[in-house]
PDB file of C-alpha atoms in Angstrom:
ATOM      1  CA  MET A1077     190.729 124.640 181.002  1.00  0.00           C
ATOM      2  CA  THR A1078     187.404 124.234 182.757  1.00  0.00           C
ATOM      3  CA  THR A1079     185.197 127.170 183.725  1.00  0.00           C
ATOM      4  CA  PRO A1080     184.444 127.481 187.453  1.00  0.00           C
ATOM      5  CA  LEU A1081     180.663 127.364 187.871  1.00  0.00           C
ATOM      6  CA  ILE A1082     178.305 128.259 190.716  1.00  0.00           C
ATOM      7  CA  ILE A1083     174.584 127.516 190.541  1.00  0.00           C
ATOM      8  CA  ASP A1084     172.124 129.582 192.605  1.00  0.00           C
ATOM      9  CA  THR A1085     168.955 127.524 192.739  1.00  0.00           C
ATOM     10  CA  ASP A1086     165.536 126.740 194.229  1.00  0.00           C
ATOM     11  CA  PRO A1087     165.092 123.017 193.366  1.00  0.00           C
ATOM     12  CA  GLY A1088     162.536 122.363 191.655  1.00  0.00           C
ATOM     13  CA  VAL A1089     162.322 119.625 189.040  1.00  0.00           C
ATOM     14  CA  ASP A1090     163.931 121.567 186.206  1.00  0.00           C
ATOM     15  CA  ASP A1091     166.604 122.704 188.682  1.00  0.00           C
ATOM     16  CA  ALA A1092     167.348 119.001 189.253  1.00  0.00           C
ATOM     17  CA  PHE A1093     168.014 118.533 185.554  1.00  0.00           C
ATOM     18  CA  ALA A1094     170.144 121.700 185.555  1.00  0.00           C
ATOM     19  CA  LEU A1095     172.321 120.478 188.429  1.00  0.00           C
ATOM     20  CA  ALA A1096     172.683 117.115 186.705  1.00  0.00           C
ATOM     21  CA  LEU A1097     173.776 118.783 183.477  1.00  0.00           C
ATOM     22  CA  ALA A1098     176.452 120.763 185.315  1.00  0.00           C
ATOM     23  CA  ALA A1099     177.709 117.622 187.048  1.00  0.00           C
ATOM     24  CA  ALA A1100     177.788 115.816 183.704  1.00  0.00           C
ATOM     25  CA  SER A1101     179.717 118.462 181.773  1.00  0.00           C
ATOM     26  CA  PRO A1102     183.538 118.345 181.691  1.00  0.00           C
ATOM     27  CA  GLU A1103     183.710 121.919 180.366  1.00  0.00           C
ATOM     28  CA  VAL A1104     182.753 123.282 183.795  1.00  0.00           C
ATOM     29  CA  ASP A1105     183.882 122.746 187.371  1.00  0.00           C
ATOM     30  CA  LEU A1106     180.914 122.973 189.737  1.00  0.00           C
ATOM     31  CA  ILE A1107     182.545 124.700 192.710  1.00  0.00           C
ATOM     32  CA  GLY A1108     179.462 125.732 194.675  1.00  0.00           C
ATOM     33  CA  VAL A1109     175.685 125.720 194.975  1.00  0.00           C
ATOM     34  CA  THR A1110     173.603 128.306 196.805  1.00  0.00           C
ATOM     35  CA  THR A1111     169.946 127.949 197.659  1.00  0.00           C
ATOM     36  CA  VAL A1112     167.111 130.457 197.712  1.00  0.00           C
ATOM     37  CA  PHE A1113     163.367 130.443 198.360  1.00  0.00           C
ATOM     38  CA  GLY A1114     161.242 130.042 195.249  1.00  0.00           C
ATOM     39  CA  ASN A1115     159.566 126.913 193.958  1.00  0.00           C
ATOM     40  CA  VAL A1116     159.261 125.754 197.567  1.00  0.00           C
ATOM     41  CA  SER A1117     160.486 127.012 200.939  1.00  0.00           C
ATOM     42  CA  LEU A1118     164.175 127.576 201.619  1.00  0.00           C
ATOM     43  CA  GLU A1119     164.232 124.542 203.923  1.00  0.00           C
ATOM     44  CA  ASN A1120     162.973 122.358 201.087  1.00  0.00           C
ATOM     45  CA  THR A1121     165.148 123.878 198.366  1.00  0.00           C
ATOM     46  CA  THR A1122     168.225 123.313 200.541  1.00  0.00           C
ATOM     47  CA  ARG A1123     167.288 119.730 201.326  1.00  0.00           C
ATOM     48  CA  ASN A1124     166.595 119.090 197.657  1.00  0.00           C
ATOM     49  CA  ALA A1125     169.934 120.554 196.564  1.00  0.00           C
ATOM     50  CA  LEU A1126     171.848 118.401 199.054  1.00  0.00           C
ATOM     51  CA  ARG A1127     170.026 115.235 198.064  1.00  0.00           C
ATOM     52  CA  LEU A1128     170.389 115.904 194.357  1.00  0.00           C
ATOM     53  CA  LEU A1129     174.124 116.438 194.725  1.00  0.00           C
ATOM     54  CA  ALA A1130     174.282 113.134 196.632  1.00  0.00           C
ATOM     55  CA  LEU A1131     172.480 111.415 193.760  1.00  0.00           C
ATOM     56  CA  LEU A1132     174.941 112.942 191.307  1.00  0.00           C
ATOM     57  CA  GLY A1133     177.979 111.894 193.315  1.00  0.00           C
ATOM     58  CA  ARG A1134     178.884 115.516 194.083  1.00  0.00           C
ATOM     59  CA  ASP A1135     178.607 115.662 197.862  1.00  0.00           C
ATOM     60  CA  ASP A1136     181.926 117.492 197.719  1.00  0.00           C
ATOM     61  CA  VAL A1137     180.232 120.647 196.395  1.00  0.00           C
ATOM     62  CA  PRO A1138     179.526 123.134 199.211  1.00  0.00           C
ATOM     63  CA  VAL A1139     175.911 124.266 199.549  1.00  0.00           C
ATOM     64  CA  GLY A1140     175.309 127.721 201.020  1.00  0.00           C
ATOM     65  CA  VAL A1141     171.865 128.500 202.423  1.00  0.00           C
ATOM     66  CA  GLY A1142     170.544 131.800 201.108  1.00  0.00           C
ATOM     67  CA  ALA A1143     167.554 134.102 201.283  1.00  0.00           C
ATOM     68  CA  SER A1144     164.262 132.823 202.652  1.00  0.00           C
ATOM     69  CA  ARG A1145     162.238 135.806 201.374  1.00  0.00           C
ATOM     70  CA  PRO A1146     162.434 138.668 198.861  1.00  0.00           C
ATOM     71  CA  LEU A1147     164.324 141.903 199.500  1.00  0.00           C
ATOM     72  CA  VAL A1148     161.296 144.155 200.064  1.00  0.00           C
ATOM     73  CA  HIS A1149     157.781 142.728 199.904  1.00  0.00           C
ATOM     74  CA  PRO A1150     156.609 139.344 201.227  1.00  0.00           C
ATOM     75  CA  HIS A1151     156.477 136.594 198.645  1.00  0.00           C
ATOM     76  CA  PRO A1152     152.826 136.150 197.577  1.00  0.00           C
ATOM     77  CA  HIS A1153     152.994 132.365 197.224  1.00  0.00           C
ATOM     78  CA  LEU A1154     155.253 129.516 196.234  1.00  0.00           C
ATOM     79  CA  SER A1155     154.921 127.493 193.051  1.00  0.00           C
ATOM     80  CA  SER A1156     152.615 124.469 193.001  1.00  0.00           C
ATOM     81  CA  ALA A1157     154.011 123.123 189.727  1.00  0.00           C
ATOM     82  CA  HIS A1158     156.747 121.045 191.383  1.00  0.00           C
ATOM     83  CA  GLY A1159     154.636 119.391 194.078  1.00  0.00           C
ATOM     84  CA  ALA A1160     154.597 120.084 197.794  1.00  0.00           C
ATOM     85  CA  ASP A1161     158.262 119.182 198.344  1.00  0.00           C
ATOM     86  CA  GLY A1162     159.581 120.605 195.063  1.00  0.00           C
ATOM     87  CA  LEU A1163     160.293 117.192 193.541  1.00  0.00           C
ATOM     88  CA  SER A1164     156.805 115.764 192.945  1.00  0.00           C
ATOM     89  CA  GLY A1165     156.755 114.246 196.436  1.00  0.00           C
ATOM     90  CA  TYR A1166     159.838 112.108 195.812  1.00  0.00           C
ATOM     91  CA  ALA A1167     162.564 114.171 197.505  1.00  0.00           C
ATOM     92  CA  ASP A1168     162.938 111.653 200.323  1.00  0.00           C
ATOM     93  CA  THR A1169     163.590 108.840 197.856  1.00  0.00           C
ATOM     94  CA  LEU A1170     166.906 110.440 196.880  1.00  0.00           C
ATOM     95  CA  PRO A1171     170.145 109.428 198.642  1.00  0.00           C
ATOM     96  CA  ARG A1172     170.874 111.039 201.975  1.00  0.00           C
ATOM     97  CA  PRO A1173     173.775 113.496 201.744  1.00  0.00           C
ATOM     98  CA  THR A1174     176.985 112.703 203.582  1.00  0.00           C
ATOM     99  CA  ARG A1175     177.173 116.237 204.943  1.00  0.00           C
ATOM    100  CA  GLY A1176     174.877 119.167 205.604  1.00  0.00           C
ATOM    101  CA  PRO A1177     174.920 122.722 204.318  1.00  0.00           C
ATOM    102  CA  ASP A1178     178.115 124.734 204.444  1.00  0.00           C
ATOM    103  CA  PRO A1179     178.405 126.763 207.675  1.00  0.00           C
ATOM    104  CA  ARG A1180     178.704 129.899 205.549  1.00  0.00           C
ATOM    105  CA  ASP A1181     175.519 131.570 204.329  1.00  0.00           C
ATOM    106  CA  ALA A1182     175.030 131.849 200.564  1.00  0.00           C
ATOM    107  CA  VAL A1183     176.449 135.362 200.171  1.00  0.00           C
ATOM    108  CA  THR A1184     179.517 134.536 202.266  1.00  0.00           C
ATOM    109  CA  LEU A1185     180.098 131.330 200.318  1.00  0.00           C
ATOM    110  CA  LEU A1186     179.747 133.198 197.028  1.00  0.00           C
ATOM    111  CA  ARG A1187     182.188 135.833 198.273  1.00  0.00           C
ATOM    112  CA  ASP A1188     184.755 133.255 199.325  1.00  0.00           C
ATOM    113  CA  LEU A1189     184.494 131.189 196.139  1.00  0.00           C
ATOM    114  CA  LEU A1190     184.917 134.283 193.977  1.00  0.00           C
ATOM    115  CA  ASP A1191     187.782 135.589 196.078  1.00  0.00           C
ATOM    116  CA  GLN A1192     189.627 132.256 195.865  1.00  0.00           C
ATOM    117  CA  ALA A1193     189.065 131.701 192.138  1.00  0.00           C
ATOM    118  CA  ASP A1194     192.101 131.931 189.886  1.00  0.00           C
ATOM    119  CA  ARG A1195     190.007 132.577 186.770  1.00  0.00           C
ATOM    120  CA  PRO A1196     186.613 134.166 186.034  1.00  0.00           C
ATOM    121  CA  VAL A1197     183.638 132.347 187.531  1.00  0.00           C
ATOM    122  CA  THR A1198     180.321 131.822 185.749  1.00  0.00           C
ATOM    123  CA  ILE A1199     177.302 132.106 188.055  1.00  0.00           C
ATOM    124  CA  VAL A1200     174.000 130.607 186.912  1.00  0.00           C
ATOM    125  CA  PRO A1201     171.041 131.924 188.937  1.00  0.00           C
ATOM    126  CA  ILE A1202     168.009 129.754 188.151  1.00  0.00           C
ATOM    127  CA  GLY A1203     165.686 130.967 190.918  1.00  0.00           C
ATOM    128  CA  PRO A1204     164.733 134.358 192.358  1.00  0.00           C
ATOM    129  CA  LEU A1205     167.702 136.745 192.188  1.00  0.00           C
ATOM    130  CA  THR A1206     167.775 137.707 195.872  1.00  0.00           C
ATOM    131  CA  ASN A1207     171.121 136.086 196.724  1.00  0.00           C
ATOM    132  CA  ILE A1208     172.836 137.603 193.698  1.00  0.00           C
ATOM    133  CA  ALA A1209     171.481 141.085 194.405  1.00  0.00           C
ATOM    134  CA  LEU A1210     172.738 140.837 197.981  1.00  0.00           C
ATOM    135  CA  LEU A1211     176.158 139.634 196.821  1.00  0.00           C
ATOM    136  CA  LEU A1212     176.599 142.482 194.336  1.00  0.00           C
ATOM    137  CA  ALA A1213     175.410 145.071 196.849  1.00  0.00           C
ATOM    138  CA  ALA A1214     177.639 143.830 199.679  1.00  0.00           C
ATOM    139  CA  HIS A1215     180.763 142.990 197.671  1.00  0.00           C
ATOM    140  CA  PRO A1216     180.961 145.179 194.562  1.00  0.00           C
ATOM    141  CA  GLY A1217     184.726 144.759 194.474  1.00  0.00           C
ATOM    142  CA  LEU A1218     184.275 141.122 193.484  1.00  0.00           C
ATOM    143  CA  LYS A1219     182.414 141.886 190.267  1.00  0.00           C
ATOM    144  CA  PRO A1220     185.581 141.549 188.126  1.00  0.00           C
ATOM    145  CA  LYS A1221     185.856 137.940 189.356  1.00  0.00           C
ATOM    146  CA  ILE A1222     182.518 137.113 187.708  1.00  0.00           C
ATOM    147  CA  GLY A1223     183.036 136.115 184.095  1.00  0.00           C
ATOM    148  CA  ARG A1224     179.325 136.080 183.355  1.00  0.00           C
ATOM    149  CA  LEU A1225     175.912 135.677 184.907  1.00  0.00           C
ATOM    150  CA  VAL A1226     173.651 133.309 182.963  1.00  0.00           C
ATOM    151  CA  VAL A1227     170.193 133.982 184.380  1.00  0.00           C
ATOM    152  CA  MET A1228     167.086 131.913 183.759  1.00  0.00           C
ATOM    153  CA  GLY A1229     164.149 134.268 184.111  1.00  0.00           C
ATOM    154  CA  GLY A1230     161.810 136.795 182.624  1.00  0.00           C
ATOM    155  CA  GLY A1231     159.415 136.698 179.734  1.00  0.00           C
ATOM    156  CA  VAL A1232     159.832 138.989 176.741  1.00  0.00           C
ATOM    157  CA  ASN A1233     156.365 138.304 175.348  1.00  0.00           C
ATOM    158  CA  GLY A1234     154.444 137.542 178.519  1.00  0.00           C
ATOM    159  CA  GLY A1235     154.634 135.559 181.719  1.00  0.00           C
ATOM    160  CA  ASN A1236     153.680 132.298 183.365  1.00  0.00           C
ATOM    161  CA  ILE A1237     152.792 133.391 186.902  1.00  0.00           C
ATOM    162  CA  THR A1238     150.843 136.458 185.700  1.00  0.00           C
ATOM    163  CA  ALA A1239     149.957 137.689 182.233  1.00  0.00           C
ATOM    164  CA  THR A1240     153.220 139.638 182.073  1.00  0.00           C
ATOM    165  CA  ALA A1241     155.611 138.188 184.669  1.00  0.00           C
ATOM    166  CA  GLU A1242     157.728 135.043 184.805  1.00  0.00           C
ATOM    167  CA  PHE A1243     158.019 133.305 188.178  1.00  0.00           C
ATOM    168  CA  ASN A1244     161.702 133.936 189.025  1.00  0.00           C
ATOM    169  CA  VAL A1245     161.606 137.667 188.310  1.00  0.00           C
ATOM    170  CA  TRP A1246     158.126 138.060 189.815  1.00  0.00           C
ATOM    171  CA  SER A1247     159.275 136.379 193.040  1.00  0.00           C
ATOM    172  CA  ASP A1248     161.636 139.297 193.784  1.00  0.00           C
ATOM    173  CA  PRO A1249     161.352 142.109 191.233  1.00  0.00           C
ATOM    174  CA  GLU A1250     163.521 144.496 193.263  1.00  0.00           C
ATOM    175  CA  ALA A1251     166.365 141.979 193.300  1.00  0.00           C
ATOM    176  CA  ALA A1252     165.880 141.278 189.602  1.00  0.00           C
ATOM    177  CA  ARG A1253     166.053 144.969 188.778  1.00  0.00           C
ATOM    178  CA  ARG A1254     169.225 145.341 190.782  1.00  0.00           C
ATOM    179  CA  VAL A1255     170.920 142.459 188.943  1.00  0.00           C
ATOM    180  CA  LEU A1256     169.525 142.822 185.426  1.00  0.00           C
ATOM    181  CA  VAL A1257     169.331 146.612 185.125  1.00  0.00           C
ATOM    182  CA  GLU A1258     171.513 148.386 187.648  1.00  0.00           C
ATOM    183  CA  GLU A1259     174.672 146.261 187.770  1.00  0.00           C
ATOM    184  CA  ASP A1260     177.456 146.198 185.179  1.00  0.00           C
ATOM    185  CA  VAL A1261     178.303 142.487 185.311  1.00  0.00           C
ATOM    186  CA  PRO A1262     178.203 140.721 181.894  1.00  0.00           C
ATOM    187  CA  THR A1263     174.835 138.998 181.884  1.00  0.00           C
ATOM    188  CA  THR A1264     173.017 136.627 179.555  1.00  0.00           C
ATOM    189  CA  LEU A1265     169.298 136.218 180.168  1.00  0.00           C
ATOM    190  CA  VAL A1266     167.613 132.976 179.146  1.00  0.00           C
ATOM    191  CA  PRO A1267     163.890 133.862 179.160  1.00  0.00           C
ATOM    192  CA  MET A1268     160.918 131.554 179.282  1.00  0.00           C
ATOM    193  CA  ASP A1269     160.076 132.483 175.667  1.00  0.00           C
ATOM    194  CA  LEU A1270     162.994 130.258 174.639  1.00  0.00           C
ATOM    195  CA  THR A1271     163.008 127.704 177.439  1.00  0.00           C
ATOM    196  CA  ARG A1272     159.361 126.870 176.895  1.00  0.00           C
ATOM    197  CA  ARG A1273     160.070 126.183 173.215  1.00  0.00           C
ATOM    198  CA  CYS A1274     162.825 123.804 174.340  1.00  0.00           C
ATOM    199  CA  ALA A1275     160.346 121.571 176.209  1.00  0.00           C
ATOM    200  CA  VAL A1276     160.943 117.820 176.072  1.00  0.00           C
ATOM    201  CA  SER A1277     158.338 115.136 175.461  1.00  0.00           C
ATOM    202  CA  SER A1278     157.309 112.363 177.834  1.00  0.00           C
ATOM    203  CA  GLN A1279     158.842 109.923 175.350  1.00  0.00           C
ATOM    204  CA  TRP A1280     162.144 111.839 175.630  1.00  0.00           C
ATOM    205  CA  LEU A1281     161.944 111.363 179.401  1.00  0.00           C
ATOM    206  CA  THR A1282     161.135 107.662 179.048  1.00  0.00           C
ATOM    207  CA  ASP A1283     164.102 107.174 176.744  1.00  0.00           C
ATOM    208  CA  LEU A1284     166.356 109.098 179.136  1.00  0.00           C
ATOM    209  CA  ALA A1285     165.216 106.983 182.083  1.00  0.00           C
ATOM    210  CA  GLY A1286     166.417 103.894 180.237  1.00  0.00           C
ATOM    211  CA  THR A1287     170.012 105.103 180.021  1.00  0.00           C
ATOM    212  CA  SER A1288     171.075 104.681 183.671  1.00  0.00           C
ATOM    213  CA  PRO A1289     169.857 104.443 187.268  1.00  0.00           C
ATOM    214  CA  VAL A1290     170.767 108.089 187.878  1.00  0.00           C
ATOM    215  CA  ALA A1291     168.766 109.212 184.855  1.00  0.00           C
ATOM    216  CA  ARG A1292     165.862 107.042 186.027  1.00  0.00           C
ATOM    217  CA  ALA A1293     166.002 108.728 189.439  1.00  0.00           C
ATOM    218  CA  LEU A1294     165.828 112.155 187.775  1.00  0.00           C
ATOM    219  CA  VAL A1295     162.880 111.185 185.616  1.00  0.00           C
ATOM    220  CA  ASP A1296     161.123 109.705 188.651  1.00  0.00           C
ATOM    221  CA  LEU A1297     160.998 113.245 190.106  1.00  0.00           C
ATOM    222  CA  THR A1298     158.842 114.614 187.275  1.00  0.00           C
ATOM    223  CA  PRO A1299     155.211 113.397 187.692  1.00  0.00           C
ATOM    224  CA  ASP A1300     153.660 116.515 189.266  1.00  0.00           C
ATOM    225  CA  TYR A1301     155.704 118.836 187.079  1.00  0.00           C
ATOM    226  CA  LEU A1302     154.883 116.864 183.953  1.00  0.00           C
ATOM    227  CA  ALA A1303     151.174 116.931 184.804  1.00  0.00           C
ATOM    228  CA  THR A1304     151.324 120.707 185.205  1.00  0.00           C
ATOM    229  CA  TYR A1305     153.085 121.185 181.884  1.00  0.00           C
ATOM    230  CA  ARG A1306     150.670 118.949 180.028  1.00  0.00           C
ATOM    231  CA  ARG A1307     148.114 121.630 180.848  1.00  0.00           C
ATOM    232  CA  PHE A1308     150.456 124.547 180.117  1.00  0.00           C
ATOM    233  CA  LEU A1309     151.763 123.198 176.816  1.00  0.00           C
ATOM    234  CA  GLY A1310     148.705 121.348 175.562  1.00  0.00           C
ATOM    235  CA  TRP A1311     150.801 118.270 174.751  1.00  0.00           C
ATOM    236  CA  ASP A1312     152.553 115.515 176.707  1.00  0.00           C
ATOM    237  CA  GLY A1313     155.809 117.163 177.693  1.00  0.00           C
ATOM    238  CA  MET A1314     157.488 119.543 180.120  1.00  0.00           C
ATOM    239  CA  ALA A1315     159.820 122.522 180.070  1.00  0.00           C
ATOM    240  CA  VAL A1316     163.339 122.121 181.443  1.00  0.00           C
ATOM    241  CA  HIS A1317     163.840 125.877 181.826  1.00  0.00           C
ATOM    242  CA  ASP A1318     166.848 125.835 184.133  1.00  0.00           C
ATOM    243  CA  ALA A1319     168.761 123.154 182.251  1.00  0.00           C
ATOM    244  CA  VAL A1320     168.655 125.377 179.167  1.00  0.00           C
ATOM    245  CA  ALA A1321     170.442 128.142 181.075  1.00  0.00           C
ATOM    246  CA  VAL A1322     173.101 125.711 182.316  1.00  0.00           C
ATOM    247  CA  ALA A1323     173.554 124.469 178.744  1.00  0.00           C
ATOM    248  CA  GLU A1324     174.449 128.029 177.702  1.00  0.00           C
ATOM    249  CA  ALA A1325     176.892 128.272 180.611  1.00  0.00           C
ATOM    250  CA  VAL A1326     178.501 124.987 179.603  1.00  0.00           C
ATOM    251  CA  ARG A1327     178.734 125.928 175.930  1.00  0.00           C
ATOM    252  CA  PRO A1328     178.767 129.715 175.560  1.00  0.00           C
ATOM    253  CA  GLY A1329     177.002 130.760 172.371  1.00  0.00           C
ATOM    254  CA  LEU A1330     174.874 127.617 172.212  1.00  0.00           C
ATOM    255  CA  LEU A1331     171.873 129.948 172.417  1.00  0.00           C
ATOM    256  CA  GLY A1332     171.576 132.953 170.129  1.00  0.00           C
ATOM    257  CA  GLY A1333     171.588 136.221 172.080  1.00  0.00           C
ATOM    258  CA  THR A1334     170.801 139.841 171.220  1.00  0.00           C
ATOM    259  CA  PRO A1335     171.511 142.858 173.479  1.00  0.00           C
ATOM    260  CA  PHE A1336     168.513 144.982 174.473  1.00  0.00           C
ATOM    261  CA  PRO A1337     167.734 147.837 176.862  1.00  0.00           C
ATOM    262  CA  VAL A1338     165.617 146.420 179.682  1.00  0.00           C
ATOM    263  CA  ASP A1339     163.826 147.321 182.878  1.00  0.00           C
ATOM    264  CA  VAL A1340     161.867 145.393 185.511  1.00  0.00           C
ATOM    265  CA  ASP A1341     158.475 146.606 186.693  1.00  0.00           C
ATOM    266  CA  CYS A1342     158.673 146.944 190.478  1.00  0.00           C
ATOM    267  CA  SER A1343     155.312 148.637 190.917  1.00  0.00           C
ATOM    268  CA  TYR A1344     152.688 146.979 193.063  1.00  0.00           C
ATOM    269  CA  GLY A1345     150.175 146.573 190.249  1.00  0.00           C
ATOM    270  CA  PRO A1346     149.168 143.988 187.631  1.00  0.00           C
ATOM    271  CA  ASN A1347     152.509 144.213 185.802  1.00  0.00           C
ATOM    272  CA  ARG A1348     154.686 143.686 188.875  1.00  0.00           C
ATOM    273  CA  GLY A1349     157.674 141.531 187.946  1.00  0.00           C
ATOM    274  CA  ALA A1350     157.319 142.061 184.213  1.00  0.00           C
ATOM    275  CA  LEU A1351     160.490 142.297 182.149  1.00  0.00           C
ATOM    276  CA  VAL A1352     160.292 145.418 179.997  1.00  0.00           C
ATOM    277  CA  VAL A1353     162.378 144.924 176.839  1.00  0.00           C
ATOM    278  CA  ASP A1354     162.778 147.843 174.430  1.00  0.00           C
ATOM    279  CA  ARG A1355     163.061 146.278 170.974  1.00  0.00           C
ATOM    280  CA  ARG A1356     162.774 149.496 168.987  1.00  0.00           C
ATOM    281  CA  ARG A1357     165.636 149.636 166.494  1.00  0.00           C
ATOM    282  CA  GLU A1358     166.018 153.408 166.783  1.00  0.00           C
ATOM    283  CA  VAL A1359     166.188 153.542 170.579  1.00  0.00           C
ATOM    284  CA  ASP A1360     169.304 155.227 171.946  1.00  0.00           C
ATOM    285  CA  ALA A1361     169.216 153.653 175.425  1.00  0.00           C
ATOM    286  CA  PRO A1362     172.139 151.489 176.572  1.00  0.00           C
ATOM    287  CA  LYS A1363     171.763 147.868 175.552  1.00  0.00           C
ATOM    288  CA  THR A1364     172.294 146.383 178.976  1.00  0.00           C
ATOM    289  CA  LEU A1365     171.296 142.741 178.695  1.00  0.00           C
ATOM    290  CA  ASP A1366     172.048 139.924 176.250  1.00  0.00           C
ATOM    291  CA  ILE A1367     168.751 138.054 175.785  1.00  0.00           C
ATOM    292  CA  THR A1368     168.711 134.612 174.169  1.00  0.00           C
ATOM    293  CA  MET A1369     165.708 134.045 171.945  1.00  0.00           C
ATOM    294  CA  GLU A1370     166.988 131.505 169.408  1.00  0.00           C
ATOM    295  CA  ALA A1371     168.422 127.995 169.518  1.00  0.00           C
ATOM    296  CA  ASP A1372     168.648 124.784 167.535  1.00  0.00           C
ATOM    297  CA  LEU A1373     165.905 123.154 169.592  1.00  0.00           C
ATOM    298  CA  ASP A1374     166.478 119.587 168.415  1.00  0.00           C
ATOM    299  CA  GLY A1375     170.222 120.013 168.814  1.00  0.00           C
ATOM    300  CA  LEU A1376     169.751 121.352 172.346  1.00  0.00           C
ATOM    301  CA  ARG A1377     167.510 118.430 173.326  1.00  0.00           C
ATOM    302  CA  ALA A1378     170.074 116.019 171.901  1.00  0.00           C
ATOM    303  CA  PHE A1379     172.835 117.719 173.891  1.00  0.00           C
ATOM    304  CA  LEU A1380     170.827 117.466 177.113  1.00  0.00           C
ATOM    305  CA  PHE A1381     170.016 113.815 176.444  1.00  0.00           C
ATOM    306  CA  GLU A1382     173.623 112.887 175.699  1.00  0.00           C
ATOM    307  CA  ARG A1383     174.977 114.556 178.818  1.00  0.00           C
ATOM    308  CA  LEU A1384     172.267 113.436 181.257  1.00  0.00           C
ATOM    309  CA  GLY A1385     172.323 109.879 179.948  1.00  0.00           C
ATOM    310  CA  ALA A1386     176.098 109.556 180.134  1.00  0.00           C
ATOM    311  CA  LEU A1387     176.374 110.811 183.715  1.00  0.00           C
ATOM    312  CA  GLY A1388     174.886 107.709 185.301  1.00  0.00           C
ATOM    313  CA  VAL A1389     176.767 105.387 182.995  1.00  0.00           C
ATOM    314  CA  ARG A1390     180.056 106.855 184.208  1.00  0.00           C
ATOM    315  CA  GLN A1391     178.971 106.327 187.789  1.00  0.00           C
TER     316      GLN A1391
END
């Protein structure tokens, strides 16, 4: 039996690979996508989600438009890593969707999909956590319908947008604290410590592009992102952060997780958005969050390649 899956996203190049992995995986049934501000504006993330689903042959998936800003403070700035349109300037080369966004906003769509589900739903938030915080605050009675949250975000040993904060958590720390610390929904966190180690090489991308037209279209979205990660990594490759989180949702236990007590720094200082993980063995605080720090990296890359390459062949 497949697992119902919802992806909350701010596409984003690695988000594109994450959506493709979900569409390519028979273990899950992609029943909804919700969009949020983040890598680019909400208008662009929504357009990108619709066009990516069209590319993947999943125009049937409803897309709910979500939050355009954080819960409390204005967003300092968007990411430049993905290019001005979020997809290295190539968003308009993707197929035009056959329909627009769902008339329901993201929280209403999430509510309805959870309410209608006949088995627990996995939600994979791979952008700022604003939509998920709003959902849990407005509809706490639906929490039992959520089988698990698999969240891409946070840095245990440092950040990428500041010295201590990872972009998704930093973009809305108050929402992240609500979801990761205050709520009692089963949650697996896939931090950048692991996703960065799972980066793929430019040769991996070239080989993937040769498998099908759909894979080629995905790889064609990477130039700006790849250029950014050449600088970040110091070698010719790029991180596919969000696809790693979807891989864990598709195959639970694929990544090795350990429960830890956590907090999120919501102060307005240099550590704003930092994930505070208490790794002391003797600590008596509740272990609230399952954090994945280990994986068979070569095996994970092979899994991603097999799934993403096969999708276009089937089409």
